[in-house]
XYZ file of C-alpha atoms in Angstrom:
776
model
C 0.902 -39.052 -27.395
C -1.152 -35.935 -26.764
C -4.053 -34.857 -28.963
C -2.240 -33.262 -31.899
C -5.506 -32.141 -33.454
C -5.567 -29.297 -30.902
C -4.661 -25.801 -32.001
C -0.966 -25.896 -31.047
C 1.274 -26.097 -34.104
C 5.036 -26.274 -34.243
C 6.755 -23.727 -36.447
C 8.623 -25.201 -39.414
C 11.757 -23.052 -39.684
C 13.686 -23.322 -42.938
C 17.154 -22.182 -44.016
C 17.458 -19.377 -46.549
C 21.025 -19.148 -47.781
C 20.002 -16.756 -50.542
C 16.915 -15.260 -52.159
C 16.172 -18.354 -54.274
C 16.390 -20.628 -51.229
C 14.017 -18.308 -49.348
C 11.535 -18.487 -52.210
C 11.849 -22.280 -52.280
C 11.169 -22.492 -48.543
C 8.096 -20.268 -48.860
C 6.659 -22.346 -51.699
C 7.336 -25.600 -49.866
C 5.369 -24.477 -46.811
C 7.816 -23.048 -44.288
C 6.274 -21.052 -41.447
C 9.486 -19.056 -41.082
C 12.852 -18.692 -42.769
C 16.166 -17.741 -41.206
C 18.691 -16.001 -43.407
C 21.928 -14.077 -43.104
C 23.269 -10.852 -44.487
C 26.506 -10.468 -46.391
C 28.267 -9.683 -43.093
C 28.012 -10.859 -39.479
C 26.461 -14.264 -40.205
C 27.560 -17.686 -38.930
C 27.399 -19.036 -42.489
C 29.946 -16.845 -44.214
C 30.042 -19.217 -47.213
C 26.316 -18.935 -47.921
C 25.070 -16.624 -50.675
C 23.144 -14.645 -48.032
C 20.873 -11.654 -48.665
C 22.005 -8.104 -49.485
C 20.719 -5.669 -46.883
C 19.126 -3.583 -49.665
C 16.910 -6.555 -50.593
C 15.728 -7.310 -47.077
C 12.553 -5.128 -47.131
C 11.349 -6.873 -50.299
C 12.244 -10.314 -48.925
C 10.243 -9.627 -45.757
C 7.356 -8.256 -47.811
C 7.276 -11.368 -49.998
C 7.427 -13.680 -46.982
C 4.687 -11.828 -45.132
C 2.445 -11.998 -48.187
C 2.701 -15.784 -47.847
C 2.241 -15.801 -44.049
C 5.886 -16.649 -43.505
C 8.182 -14.922 -41.013
C 11.788 -13.859 -41.562
C 14.498 -14.163 -38.908
C 17.898 -12.620 -39.633
C 21.084 -14.193 -38.317
C 23.628 -11.874 -36.738
C 24.977 -14.870 -34.870
C 28.716 -14.372 -34.536
C 31.079 -13.043 -31.913
C 31.617 -9.330 -32.558
C 34.722 -7.249 -31.964
C 34.613 -3.678 -30.722
C 35.105 -1.822 -34.002
C 32.129 -3.527 -35.660
C 29.381 -2.144 -33.451
C 28.850 1.162 -35.257
C 28.169 -0.740 -38.473
C 25.995 -3.331 -36.754
C 23.910 -0.561 -35.195
C 23.125 0.803 -38.674
C 22.163 -2.684 -39.838
C 19.821 -3.121 -36.869
C 18.154 0.179 -37.740
C 17.513 -0.991 -41.300
C 16.286 -4.409 -40.157
C 13.875 -2.807 -37.710
C 12.370 -0.718 -40.509
C 12.292 -3.762 -42.799
C 10.017 -5.338 -40.160
C 11.989 -8.547 -39.786
C 10.437 -10.880 -37.244
C 13.484 -11.645 -35.129
C 17.257 -11.483 -34.849
C 19.265 -14.637 -34.130
C 22.142 -13.630 -31.864
C 25.246 -15.176 -30.315
C 27.031 -12.137 -28.901
C 25.837 -10.887 -25.503
C 26.987 -7.391 -26.487
C 24.637 -7.421 -29.463
C 21.801 -8.591 -27.209
C 22.573 -5.639 -24.966
C 22.321 -3.162 -27.859
C 19.105 -4.674 -29.195
C 17.345 -4.711 -25.826
C 18.514 -1.123 -25.168
C 17.903 0.539 -28.528
C 15.745 -1.762 -30.670
C 13.292 -3.475 -28.304
C 10.896 -4.016 -31.210
C 13.319 -6.659 -32.579
C 12.725 -10.035 -30.882
C 15.968 -11.712 -29.785
C 16.470 -15.396 -30.585
C 19.431 -17.044 -28.834
C 21.622 -18.811 -31.377
C 22.790 -22.410 -31.182
C 26.249 -20.837 -30.744
C 25.254 -20.053 -27.142
C 25.330 -23.788 -26.299
C 22.018 -23.705 -24.411
C 21.476 -26.955 -22.514
C 20.374 -26.191 -18.931
C 17.717 -24.238 -17.054
C 20.138 -21.638 -15.749
C 21.218 -20.696 -19.265
C 17.584 -20.287 -20.320
C 16.975 -18.087 -17.274
C 20.083 -16.012 -18.052
C 18.969 -15.534 -21.659
C 15.475 -14.582 -20.499
C 17.055 -11.882 -18.321
C 18.853 -10.676 -21.457
C 15.343 -10.500 -23.050
C 15.704 -13.423 -25.445
C 12.244 -14.647 -26.460
C 13.500 -17.895 -28.000
C 16.408 -20.259 -27.382
C 17.876 -22.796 -29.764
C 18.653 -25.915 -27.731
C 21.848 -27.912 -28.241
C 21.725 -30.638 -30.887
C 23.222 -33.017 -28.337
C 20.144 -33.087 -26.082
C 17.793 -36.047 -25.964
C 14.013 -35.925 -25.974
C 13.643 -36.040 -22.187
C 16.125 -33.186 -21.769
C 14.385 -31.180 -24.488
C 10.985 -31.688 -22.871
C 12.269 -30.621 -19.464
C 13.847 -27.451 -20.867
C 10.790 -26.624 -22.984
C 8.489 -26.771 -19.979
C 10.908 -24.658 -17.944
C 11.357 -22.140 -20.773
C 7.628 -21.693 -21.245
C 7.357 -20.804 -17.585
C 9.622 -17.834 -18.362
C 7.783 -16.913 -21.557
C 10.621 -18.227 -23.732
C 10.114 -20.423 -26.811
C 12.300 -23.423 -27.647
C 13.725 -24.277 -31.030
C 15.356 -27.592 -31.983
C 17.410 -28.597 -35.021
C 15.513 -31.475 -36.633
C 17.314 -31.997 -39.935
C 20.682 -31.341 -41.541
C 24.343 -31.432 -40.628
C 25.437 -32.544 -37.176
C 28.309 -30.813 -35.430
C 30.669 -33.089 -33.519
C 31.358 -30.306 -31.036
C 28.951 -28.486 -28.805
C 28.215 -25.372 -30.882
C 30.043 -22.271 -29.703
C 32.764 -24.405 -28.097
C 34.555 -25.396 -31.297
C 37.834 -23.625 -31.968
C 39.294 -26.232 -34.322
C 38.967 -24.201 -37.514
C 40.243 -21.104 -35.708
C 43.333 -22.852 -34.357
C 44.195 -24.844 -37.472
C 43.406 -22.306 -40.188
C 42.648 -18.939 -38.592
C 38.973 -19.269 -39.618
C 36.897 -18.952 -36.479
C 33.640 -20.866 -36.243
C 32.533 -18.134 -33.848
C 32.871 -15.751 -36.787
C 30.969 -17.885 -39.320
C 34.119 -19.080 -41.084
C 34.293 -22.735 -40.047
C 36.490 -24.711 -42.467
C 35.031 -28.008 -41.175
C 38.348 -29.656 -40.266
C 36.338 -32.351 -38.463
C 35.248 -33.612 -41.887
C 38.773 -33.644 -43.300
C 40.639 -36.746 -44.355
C 43.137 -38.038 -41.796
C 45.919 -40.566 -42.009
C 44.308 -44.009 -41.634
C 43.657 -44.724 -37.979
C 44.217 -47.958 -36.120
C 40.559 -48.747 -36.876
C 41.123 -48.103 -40.585
C 39.102 -44.876 -40.771
C 40.097 -41.970 -43.004
C 37.305 -39.637 -41.808
C 37.140 -40.623 -38.131
C 35.390 -37.426 -36.925
C 32.705 -37.289 -39.623
C 29.168 -37.553 -38.225
C 26.117 -38.556 -40.216
C 23.457 -35.919 -40.727
C 20.781 -35.332 -38.136
C 17.122 -36.098 -38.724
C 14.183 -36.177 -36.325
C 11.698 -36.948 -39.094
C 10.532 -40.170 -37.442
C 10.371 -38.463 -34.025
C 8.070 -35.579 -34.897
C 5.282 -36.788 -32.590
C 7.705 -37.020 -29.653
C 8.880 -33.477 -30.354
C 5.263 -32.321 -30.254
C 4.840 -34.130 -26.945
C 8.025 -32.458 -25.705
C 6.341 -29.058 -26.190
C 8.903 -27.793 -28.705
C 7.853 -24.566 -30.434
C 10.005 -24.523 -33.555
C 11.513 -27.259 -35.731
C 14.626 -25.938 -37.419
C 16.148 -27.329 -40.601
C 19.882 -26.740 -41.043
C 21.255 -25.814 -44.456
C 22.018 -22.194 -45.301
C 24.773 -23.293 -47.663
C 22.413 -25.700 -49.440
C 20.811 -24.972 -52.822
C 17.178 -24.001 -53.326
C 16.209 -27.467 -54.621
C 17.476 -29.078 -51.402
C 15.601 -26.561 -49.268
C 12.388 -27.071 -51.232
C 12.521 -30.871 -51.044
C 13.324 -31.105 -47.336
C 10.813 -28.444 -46.288
C 8.064 -30.012 -48.401
C 8.696 -33.484 -46.947
C 8.647 -32.099 -43.404
C 5.530 -30.023 -44.096
C 3.691 -33.124 -45.296
C 4.691 -35.029 -42.173
C 3.533 -32.190 -39.932
C 0.171 -32.005 -41.695
C -0.263 -35.733 -41.087
C 0.492 -35.129 -37.419
C -1.993 -32.261 -37.100
C -4.775 -34.067 -38.940
C -4.362 -37.239 -36.901
C -3.584 -39.555 -39.841
C -0.769 -42.140 -39.617
C 2.706 -40.633 -39.918
C 5.172 -41.661 -42.577
C 7.367 -44.344 -40.994
C 10.234 -44.178 -43.490
C 12.755 -41.385 -44.042
C 13.579 -42.608 -47.550
C 12.216 -39.462 -49.224
C 14.806 -37.389 -47.350
C 17.552 -39.629 -48.707
C 16.862 -38.602 -52.308
C 18.590 -35.242 -51.680
C 22.053 -34.534 -50.333
C 22.844 -36.305 -47.083
C 25.746 -37.977 -45.298
C 23.412 -40.762 -44.202
C 20.987 -40.000 -41.394
C 20.915 -40.509 -37.629
C 18.768 -39.502 -34.669
C 21.322 -40.720 -32.125
C 21.547 -37.550 -30.034
C 17.773 -37.092 -29.984
C 17.068 -40.644 -28.830
C 19.978 -40.669 -26.383
C 21.647 -43.492 -28.307
C 25.083 -41.912 -28.726
C 26.417 -44.832 -30.723
C 29.430 -45.459 -32.938
C 26.950 -45.902 -35.811
C 26.453 -42.108 -35.799
C 29.736 -41.822 -37.743
C 30.291 -42.460 -41.448
C 33.686 -42.796 -43.121
C 32.794 -40.559 -46.043
C 31.810 -36.870 -45.903
C 30.241 -36.815 -49.383
C 26.658 -37.260 -50.557
C 25.339 -40.672 -49.519
C 22.069 -40.682 -51.488
C 23.241 -42.880 -54.381
C 25.057 -45.289 -52.051
C 21.913 -45.679 -49.961
C 19.727 -46.622 -52.914
C 22.413 -48.921 -54.312
C 22.454 -50.769 -51.016
C 18.653 -50.932 -50.914
C 18.494 -52.266 -54.468
C 21.092 -54.968 -53.926
C 22.657 -54.037 -57.263
C 26.006 -55.712 -57.904
C 26.413 -55.772 -61.684
C 27.745 -52.760 -63.546
C 24.511 -52.175 -65.508
C 22.416 -52.467 -62.358
C 24.632 -50.011 -60.493
C 24.571 -47.612 -63.431
C 20.762 -47.790 -63.603
C 20.337 -46.995 -59.887
C 22.810 -44.095 -60.094
C 21.023 -42.765 -63.164
C 17.650 -42.916 -61.417
C 18.983 -40.974 -58.427
C 20.635 -38.354 -60.655
C 17.570 -38.018 -62.880
C 15.440 -37.389 -59.811
C 17.775 -34.633 -58.645
C 17.800 -32.998 -62.092
C 14.007 -33.105 -62.282
C 13.811 -31.517 -58.821
C 16.135 -28.702 -59.889
C 13.947 -27.922 -62.901
C 10.744 -28.134 -60.861
C 12.031 -25.717 -58.240
C 13.460 -23.362 -60.841
C 10.006 -23.012 -62.385
C 8.259 -22.534 -59.055
C 10.559 -19.860 -57.673
C 10.419 -17.923 -60.948
C 6.804 -17.138 -60.079
C 7.856 -15.239 -56.949
C 9.398 -11.811 -57.158
C 11.176 -9.529 -54.739
C 10.691 -6.538 -56.979
C 9.644 -3.474 -55.035
C 5.943 -2.689 -54.835
C 5.188 0.221 -57.190
C 3.786 3.363 -55.605
C 2.066 6.135 -57.475
C 2.065 9.578 -55.868
C -0.214 12.329 -57.142
C 0.478 15.810 -55.798
C -2.457 18.213 -55.640
C -2.947 21.740 -54.377
C -3.653 25.321 -55.179
C -3.285 28.667 -53.452
C -5.262 28.782 -50.208
C -5.787 24.971 -50.017
C -3.794 22.217 -48.331
C -1.076 20.329 -50.207
C -2.347 16.839 -50.879
C -0.454 13.613 -51.739
C -2.640 10.845 -53.149
C -0.759 7.564 -52.779
C -1.707 4.429 -54.711
C -0.345 0.876 -54.308
C -1.494 -2.312 -56.062
C -4.248 -4.180 -54.241
C -2.788 -6.947 -52.137
C -4.729 -10.160 -51.793
C -2.631 -10.995 -48.714
C -3.411 -9.025 -45.603
C 0.198 -8.470 -44.548
C -0.172 -4.741 -44.252
C -3.704 -5.528 -43.195
C -5.352 -2.340 -41.831
C -6.709 -0.991 -45.147
C -9.245 1.183 -43.314
C -6.474 3.617 -42.388
C -5.810 3.925 -46.110
C -9.525 4.505 -46.758
C -9.530 1.395 -48.971
C -12.681 0.115 -50.588
C -13.057 -3.642 -50.578
C -12.946 -4.924 -54.180
C -15.675 -6.886 -55.818
C -15.051 -10.638 -55.875
C -12.151 -11.445 -58.182
C -11.657 -7.754 -59.035
C -8.356 -5.955 -58.475
C -8.533 -2.323 -57.412
C -6.081 -0.008 -55.715
C -5.597 1.373 -52.231
C -5.868 5.149 -52.135
C -4.653 7.395 -49.347
C -5.071 11.155 -49.231
C -2.578 12.822 -46.919
C -3.359 16.497 -46.423
C -0.786 18.945 -45.164
C -1.521 20.980 -42.063
C -0.289 24.163 -43.739
C -2.117 25.803 -46.596
C -0.223 26.531 -49.757
C 0.863 30.165 -50.088
C 2.233 32.245 -52.945
C 5.985 31.822 -53.594
C 8.226 33.005 -50.756
C 11.229 30.720 -51.398
C 12.069 27.654 -53.515
C 9.113 26.474 -55.543
C 7.677 22.990 -55.284
C 8.879 20.801 -58.165
C 9.481 17.188 -59.171
C 13.104 17.091 -58.065
C 12.215 18.426 -54.629
C 9.424 15.876 -54.090
C 11.561 12.920 -55.229
C 14.275 13.996 -52.831
C 11.983 14.526 -49.858
C 10.110 11.247 -50.460
C 13.200 9.117 -51.190
C 12.844 7.231 -47.891
C 9.911 5.355 -49.436
C 12.376 3.729 -51.829
C 14.288 2.292 -48.883
C 11.299 0.126 -47.954
C 9.595 -2.666 -49.866
C 8.024 0.091 -51.987
C 9.336 2.176 -54.868
C 7.922 5.431 -56.231
C 6.878 4.398 -59.698
C 5.114 7.544 -60.844
C 4.981 11.078 -59.494
C 2.198 13.189 -60.976
C 2.108 16.967 -60.584
C -0.728 17.682 -63.036
C -3.076 18.860 -60.294
C -0.516 21.016 -58.518
C -0.743 24.655 -59.411
C 2.536 26.186 -60.475
C 4.587 28.622 -58.513
C 3.657 27.358 -55.047
C 5.769 26.615 -51.996
C 5.432 25.192 -48.509
C 7.722 24.607 -45.566
C 10.032 21.670 -46.188
C 9.472 20.325 -42.679
C 5.797 19.874 -43.571
C 6.716 17.685 -46.557
C 8.889 15.614 -44.223
C 5.954 15.203 -41.818
C 3.764 14.127 -44.707
C 6.414 11.627 -45.815
C 6.466 10.154 -42.308
C 2.685 9.776 -42.389
C 2.918 7.981 -45.743
C 5.566 5.623 -44.377
C 3.395 4.968 -41.334
C 0.537 3.898 -43.610
C 2.754 1.811 -45.931
C 4.408 0.104 -42.964
C 1.141 -1.265 -41.652
C 0.534 1.589 -39.226
C 3.943 1.214 -37.610
C 6.064 4.279 -36.998
C 9.420 4.472 -38.694
C 12.273 3.524 -36.378
C 14.681 6.417 -36.081
C 18.459 5.949 -36.366
C 20.381 5.422 -33.147
C 23.848 6.729 -32.450
C 26.336 4.314 -30.933
C 26.170 4.809 -27.169
C 28.969 6.704 -25.535
C 31.928 4.511 -24.750
C 31.500 2.525 -21.565
C 32.577 4.360 -18.442
C 36.199 3.445 -17.937
C 37.299 1.720 -14.807
C 40.542 2.554 -13.062
C 43.697 1.505 -14.880
C 45.223 -1.640 -13.414
C 48.527 -0.675 -11.802
C 49.762 -4.171 -10.982
C 47.987 -7.235 -12.401
C 47.826 -10.399 -10.358
C 48.762 -13.890 -11.416
C 46.118 -16.591 -11.225
C 46.478 -20.320 -11.737
C 44.066 -23.089 -12.717
C 44.498 -26.612 -11.360
C 42.333 -29.730 -11.439
C 44.195 -32.214 -9.250
C 43.831 -32.267 -5.496
C 47.580 -32.844 -5.201
C 48.226 -29.419 -6.751
C 46.388 -27.606 -3.969
C 49.710 -27.523 -2.139
C 50.721 -24.784 -4.582
C 48.458 -22.463 -2.585
C 51.063 -22.273 0.170
C 53.839 -21.426 -2.306
C 52.315 -18.409 -4.026
C 50.198 -15.325 -3.542
C 48.547 -16.016 -6.912
C 44.808 -16.633 -7.006
C 44.249 -20.369 -7.323
C 41.257 -21.715 -9.252
C 40.085 -25.323 -9.125
C 38.542 -26.775 -12.281
C 35.341 -28.715 -11.634
C 34.237 -31.546 -13.943
C 31.216 -31.804 -16.255
C 29.666 -34.688 -14.350
C 28.874 -33.276 -10.923
C 25.658 -35.151 -10.170
C 27.415 -37.970 -8.309
C 30.375 -36.041 -6.910
C 29.343 -32.488 -6.018
C 29.421 -33.222 -2.295
C 32.987 -34.473 -2.606
C 34.054 -31.251 -4.305
C 32.097 -29.120 -1.849
C 33.983 -30.777 1.025
C 37.337 -30.437 -0.743
C 36.887 -26.745 -1.545
C 35.477 -26.139 1.917
C 38.914 -27.071 3.279
C 40.525 -24.529 0.940
C 38.312 -21.429 1.204
C 40.789 -19.230 -0.689
C 40.561 -21.458 -3.772
C 38.096 -20.204 -6.410
C 35.805 -22.840 -7.984
C 35.860 -22.881 -11.805
C 32.754 -24.355 -13.456
C 32.905 -25.936 -16.940
C 31.049 -24.870 -20.079
C 28.784 -27.923 -20.281
C 26.504 -28.958 -17.389
C 23.458 -30.880 -18.572
C 20.384 -31.791 -16.540
C 21.248 -33.244 -13.135
C 24.833 -32.028 -13.453
C 23.595 -28.440 -13.584
C 21.312 -29.078 -10.617
C 24.331 -30.464 -8.746
C 26.375 -27.367 -9.629
C 23.701 -25.163 -8.035
C 23.642 -27.391 -4.955
C 27.415 -27.058 -4.690
C 27.092 -23.267 -4.797
C 24.395 -23.311 -2.140
C 26.391 -25.602 0.141
C 29.813 -24.009 -0.344
C 28.758 -20.347 -0.567
C 32.117 -19.309 -2.047
C 33.086 -15.656 -2.100
C 33.661 -15.852 -5.864
C 33.539 -18.284 -8.774
C 34.653 -18.399 -12.394
C 32.318 -20.109 -14.853
C 32.289 -20.930 -18.548
C 28.555 -21.624 -18.231
C 26.148 -18.684 -18.143
C 23.607 -20.805 -16.269
C 25.974 -21.078 -13.323
C 26.517 -17.310 -13.596
C 22.768 -16.816 -13.331
C 22.609 -19.048 -10.246
C 25.548 -17.207 -8.678
C 23.863 -13.831 -9.191
C 20.652 -15.117 -7.579
C 22.704 -16.379 -4.619
C 24.605 -13.048 -4.519
C 27.940 -14.768 -5.198
C 30.498 -12.732 -7.152
C 31.254 -14.332 -10.486
C 33.637 -13.977 -13.393
C 32.794 -15.035 -16.951
C 35.214 -17.645 -18.269
C 36.999 -17.606 -21.654
C 34.590 -20.089 -23.270
C 31.771 -17.570 -22.963
C 33.531 -15.877 -25.906
C 33.516 -12.308 -24.590
C 35.094 -9.990 -27.155
C 33.706 -6.463 -26.673
C 32.750 -3.886 -24.059
C 29.015 -4.153 -24.809
C 29.064 -7.796 -23.756
C 30.766 -6.662 -20.553
C 27.977 -4.128 -20.008
C 25.301 -6.725 -20.647
C 26.849 -9.189 -18.206
C 27.281 -6.529 -15.560
C 23.901 -4.809 -15.803
C 21.785 -7.904 -16.405
C 23.524 -10.826 -14.695
C 25.500 -8.887 -12.049
C 28.814 -10.228 -13.292
C 31.846 -8.255 -12.099
C 34.619 -9.616 -14.302
C 35.334 -11.546 -17.497
C 38.068 -13.396 -19.287
C 38.420 -11.970 -22.771
C 38.374 -14.518 -25.601
C 41.739 -16.086 -26.392
C 40.828 -15.978 -30.097
C 41.465 -12.214 -30.269
C 44.673 -10.640 -31.515
C 46.553 -7.766 -29.940
C 44.676 -4.980 -31.752
C 41.284 -6.543 -31.071
C 42.123 -6.857 -27.386
C 43.472 -3.318 -27.230
C 40.284 -1.862 -28.715
C 38.100 -3.020 -25.806
C 37.597 -0.109 -23.394
C 37.347 -0.785 -19.710
C 33.939 -0.893 -18.050
C 33.548 0.414 -14.522
C 33.482 -2.335 -11.899
C 34.251 -5.035 -14.493
C 37.687 -6.597 -14.065
C 39.279 -7.953 -17.232
C 41.287 -11.167 -17.234
C 43.308 -13.015 -19.872
C 44.838 -16.471 -20.091
C 48.501 -16.457 -21.119
C 49.296 -20.169 -20.756
C 46.891 -23.029 -21.401
C 46.180 -26.123 -23.486
C 44.114 -25.054 -26.483
C 40.714 -26.797 -26.535
C 39.574 -27.351 -30.110
C 36.234 -28.960 -29.380
C 34.184 -30.537 -26.631
C 31.883 -33.383 -27.657
C 29.121 -35.525 -26.160
C 30.141 -38.289 -28.565
C 33.032 -40.700 -27.990
C 36.001 -39.575 -30.089
C 37.917 -42.855 -29.777
C 35.533 -45.199 -31.649
C 37.138 -44.756 -35.050
C 40.681 -44.005 -33.879
C 41.804 -46.550 -31.301
C 38.498 -48.365 -30.922
C 36.476 -48.973 -27.792
C 34.981 -52.080 -26.267
C 31.666 -50.240 -25.879
C 29.502 -49.293 -28.835
C 27.811 -46.321 -27.210
C 28.659 -43.402 -24.948
C 26.872 -43.426 -21.580
C 27.163 -41.984 -18.081
C 29.616 -44.667 -17.039
C 31.934 -43.611 -19.870
C 31.620 -40.013 -18.762
C 32.398 -40.900 -15.157
C 35.217 -43.436 -15.485
C 36.922 -43.254 -18.881
C 40.395 -41.684 -18.937
C 42.528 -42.052 -22.037
C 44.304 -40.212 -24.840
C 45.045 -40.761 -28.509
C 46.304 -38.742 -31.457
C 45.133 -38.001 -34.970
C 47.206 -36.783 -37.897
C 45.622 -35.068 -40.876
C 46.970 -35.165 -44.426
C 49.073 -32.059 -43.698
C 50.786 -33.912 -40.834
C 49.113 -31.761 -38.191
C 48.734 -33.789 -34.999
C 45.634 -33.397 -32.819
C 45.285 -34.781 -29.309
C 42.122 -36.615 -28.255
C 41.785 -36.542 -24.475
C 39.188 -37.836 -22.070
C 39.443 -37.390 -18.307
C 37.213 -38.852 -15.637
C 33.900 -37.010 -15.191
C 34.620 -34.898 -18.260
C 33.463 -34.891 -21.868
C 35.892 -35.941 -24.614
C 37.862 -33.108 -26.199
C 40.150 -32.428 -29.106
C 43.160 -30.385 -28.023
C 45.813 -28.678 -30.135
C 49.199 -30.375 -30.088
C 50.946 -27.489 -28.303
C 50.049 -25.239 -25.405
C 49.353 -21.534 -25.885
C 52.045 -19.333 -24.317
C 51.725 -15.563 -24.631
C 54.274 -13.619 -22.631
C 54.081 -10.567 -24.929
C 50.577 -9.465 -23.918
C 51.765 -8.506 -20.436
C 53.901 -5.688 -21.829
C 51.864 -5.069 -24.999
C 48.735 -4.175 -23.027
C 49.801 -2.743 -19.691
C 47.201 -1.488 -17.201
C 44.377 -3.397 -18.937
C 44.027 -6.787 -17.278
C 43.476 -7.343 -13.589
C 44.963 -10.803 -13.780
C 46.771 -13.167 -16.105
C 45.920 -16.857 -15.881
C 48.167 -19.873 -16.285
C 46.555 -23.292 -16.671
C 48.532 -26.055 -14.963
C 45.978 -28.820 -15.483
C 47.695 -31.887 -16.895
C 46.916 -32.239 -20.598
C 49.647 -34.282 -22.392
C 50.362 -32.198 -25.493
C 53.776 -31.959 -27.132
C 54.550 -29.068 -24.801
C 56.941 -30.064 -22.051
C 57.867 -28.259 -18.840
C 61.497 -28.788 -17.829
C 60.979 -27.285 -14.387
C 58.574 -28.056 -11.552
C 55.132 -26.498 -11.354
C 56.331 -24.540 -8.325
C 59.232 -23.068 -10.312
C 57.032 -22.382 -13.353
C 54.554 -20.596 -11.120
C 57.348 -18.457 -9.661
C 58.635 -17.567 -13.156
C 55.184 -16.456 -14.289
C 54.779 -14.414 -11.119
C 58.050 -12.621 -11.810
C 57.012 -12.011 -15.421
C 53.617 -10.524 -14.488
C 55.335 -8.274 -11.938
C 57.666 -6.869 -14.606
C 60.872 -8.934 -14.389
C 62.443 -8.447 -17.867
C 64.324 -11.750 -17.691
C 61.354 -13.962 -16.874
C 59.854 -14.222 -20.387
C 62.982 -15.773 -21.915
C 63.274 -18.130 -18.980
C 59.673 -19.221 -19.469
C 60.176 -19.955 -23.154
C 63.221 -22.053 -22.299
C 61.377 -23.937 -19.574
C 58.162 -24.497 -21.578
C 58.400 -25.662 -25.180
C 57.242 -26.109 -27.869
C 54.359 -23.633 -27.653
C 52.258 -21.463 -29.938
C 50.847 -17.954 -29.817
C 49.357 -17.868 -33.297
C 45.873 -16.713 -32.276
C 47.346 -13.578 -30.701
C 48.824 -12.703 -34.113
C 45.903 -13.750 -36.335
C 42.780 -12.943 -34.309
C 39.272 -13.386 -35.666
């Protein structure tokens, strides 16, 4: 282990689901808190923070040397950007310390119009390889949250690479685990119309299912994540920020977990022995704890067949209690501890206030002299707004409270009345912007202002701006920004093409039967097979390689080698890291549907920053949401009209608790060789397919394929191509005709044959098109 007594410290980043939780995190010793607003946050169920309270929240945090990051980490649709732009303006003036972002379109707006707001790439961006970090750096992200699924070696490698680009790394170290790679889970969207990419996850993975063959009722339910016993390794791995999950948790939970982690970090920094038990963390809500992903031990023991609080069960097991009185005593002890914690935290947070800082304004002036505002604020023992010299402050005597005093003289001299006279109502109106900050005009004194005077209103506005500059720590006020003009429209598409996705070598013969563009789906594990695929695609130069969403470590390196060796004219990729590599190699690339593109600003960002020239629009959108996206010049739009519906992609084995597996842990051999399927049925009789193909990660897939023939006529002249996915995924959907015939039917439909849609629905059934109706 390196010398942890050196100056480098890791940020302890705490969740703030509401104002009380933020206060609890501050008291417990958090270096930073991340919190959401009432809209546009990936934790829609959290209490969140009203935008009007944000200046006071930031002020309180800064007083205690704590930073505030605001989450705007969802996929945005076109109509929301005018509102989001206004929110960004207010957040910039509230002096928040960073914005956590998922949507590339939002990154584009921030980097273009609010460069003073640091961009933090959300976990929803599924960051797990060097190319993705490089792509996000080009989009001006200053921090990336790395996937929960990564192990310590992978984290260390990415941290060192990121630092070379000036990008910080952030790792989830405590709280709920997601079974799916974040950003690639559509289960809640498909099953209930509540998109996880919109902050509305209904957590169907934690639902009860019909008992499986292994006797599990909650077969997808992971234990909670904790890296508490691995803090020294995280320091060695050069991680910058340790993030605690839990924005829907109460303030007492936040306080307890942050305090326990703070104590462990202080042990690390001071060089004293670290706590070697995580028992303290088990006294608060948990689903049992695991560090399986972090240690690379992706074991069946990471699951637990109960999604509820495990704290009492843990201490019962530790106590060995078997008799009723013994069990009751242990349960009572656990509950008493939680009640005492609630009362302790309630008392502590009551001492912190987000009331606005009172400001006293004295107005002075007489005929022939300047107008003068004397502004007073309470003395602040914390140097958050630090530069008191600009306010002409006098340092107080030890232990004595005084006040800052700022005289702001007008450039114009007061003159006898020529128009409306200066009065209280006028001043309160012209100075009202102060009340939109962490400050509030408490008193306005006009005793030393001679009566009957006037001055140009624009001068009062200039004086107000100077006051705000002083109150904001010598930072100028950020002016409002109008939504940029609509993206320059490209030419309307007169005749869209058909494109097809295949994954079996035997289906390459379809190339000779159609003029459709054929794409070949590449697997996740490319490290041992990229040369094979390079040779195969080299024999079919017209076939477009399609790269998957997840390519970790050596598999990403292999993907880049494949690009370098094959030098294809074009690729499609669901991984932004491959898009980055393609742009460096000057290979044309199209963004795949799992990049969750849903607005024209994301198209602009991809085009201008990563030299992308086309994108598949998210299949989660409905007709109106699709229709609202204006074309962008030199950016072709694509849409998938027939495909199996992926509900999640996981690094964990999904068969352990369903059909069982002879192996206890998931490893590279499983990834390379395993090929099997199974089904799950929840208590509403909804069937879900579990599928694992060779060289690919396990997935949950909806029980029917998506078939959308309506979009072709609903949105004419919009999409350059419509995709059909003919990879073999055994859902309930059956095709009664050959792939060649199905391909011909789709080709007729795309070209306007009015009889083809009915023929397709007869030949392919059952199917669903619910997302096109519901949207996000």
